[in-house]
Amino acid sequence: MVTKIIEKAIIEQIKREEHSSRIYLSMASWCQVNGFPGAAEWLYAQVEEERGHQSKFIHYLNDRGGHALLAELEKPVLKFKSLLDVFDQVLKHEEYISQSINDLYASSVQQKDFSTGNFLQWFITEQIEEESTARAILDKIRMVSNEKVGLYQVDKELSTMAAAKRAAQLAVAAASANKGA
Ligand code: FEO
């Protein structure tokens, strides 16, 4: 059984993960109509990843005797100045999510809820990867500045990265289906 404090904090995190998927969906849509199909693919795959994070928190809370309630979401940003602006916002958002996971972990320790602390370990590791990937993409975009050929190459690389991300997501889904079978 989780305490009311932890239940409330996880419900807040569920909202943040759902909001993350909406933010990335909005970015993906902007990229798709502004000549960055690879970035759009990568962001659409990221939307699925955030949905997966949200779902993990929902299942965990309900399994621990809480009730995962969904909240109303703020409207995401709809327009961006450039591809650099998009990924600058991706990195800032991931840093914000890392901080919120760390705060949740701190609450779980304070509440002596070691099961939740243990559950959060996966997210702590995941956030290191999320931030590092966003930082690497942002560095590449900065390196080519606003030069068209360079941006085209980065976009192509993002398409390859999106395919790898999708393949990894499918492998995780297949493994979890086998576990349930
Ligand atoms: Fe759910 Fe990208 O953090």
Short mmCIF file of N, CA, C and O and ligand atoms in Angstrom, two decimals, residues 17 20 24 46 50 53 94 97 127 130, ligand 1:
data_model
loop_
_atom_site.label_atom_id
_atom_site.label_comp_id
_atom_site.label_asym_id
_atom_site.label_seq_id
_atom_site.Cartn_x
_atom_site.Cartn_y
_atom_site.Cartn_z
N GLU A 17 4.20 12.74 -17.47
CA GLU A 17 4.58 11.83 -18.57
C GLU A 17 3.59 11.99 -19.74
O GLU A 17 3.99 11.98 -20.90
N SER A 20 4.37 15.11 -21.44
CA SER A 20 5.57 14.94 -22.27
C SER A 20 5.17 14.40 -23.64
O SER A 20 5.64 14.87 -24.67
N TYR A 24 5.79 16.29 -27.26
CA TYR A 24 6.55 15.70 -28.36
C TYR A 24 5.67 15.48 -29.60
O TYR A 24 6.16 15.57 -30.73
N GLN A 46 9.24 8.96 -29.83
CA GLN A 46 9.38 9.45 -28.45
C GLN A 46 8.01 9.57 -27.78
O GLN A 46 7.89 9.32 -26.58
N GLU A 50 7.00 7.95 -24.16
CA GLU A 50 6.40 8.67 -23.02
C GLU A 50 5.08 8.02 -22.60
O GLU A 50 4.77 7.95 -21.42
N HIS A 53 6.01 5.26 -20.45
CA HIS A 53 6.37 5.70 -19.09
C HIS A 53 5.11 5.95 -18.27
O HIS A 53 5.01 5.54 -17.12
N GLU A 94 13.44 17.28 -20.72
CA GLU A 94 13.97 16.05 -20.11
C GLU A 94 14.69 16.35 -18.79
O GLU A 94 14.63 15.57 -17.85
N ILE A 97 12.04 16.67 -16.26
CA ILE A 97 11.49 15.36 -15.88
C ILE A 97 12.48 14.62 -14.96
O ILE A 97 12.07 14.00 -13.97
N GLN A 127 16.36 8.29 -17.46
CA GLN A 127 16.53 9.74 -17.63
C GLN A 127 17.96 10.12 -18.02
O GLN A 127 18.18 11.08 -18.75
N GLU A 130 17.83 9.56 -21.68
CA GLU A 130 16.98 10.55 -22.35
C GLU A 130 17.72 11.88 -22.50
O GLU A 130 17.71 12.50 -23.56
FE1 FEO B 1 9.32 10.08 -19.56
FE2 FEO B 1 11.29 11.42 -21.54
O1 FEO B 1 10.81 11.09 -19.82
#
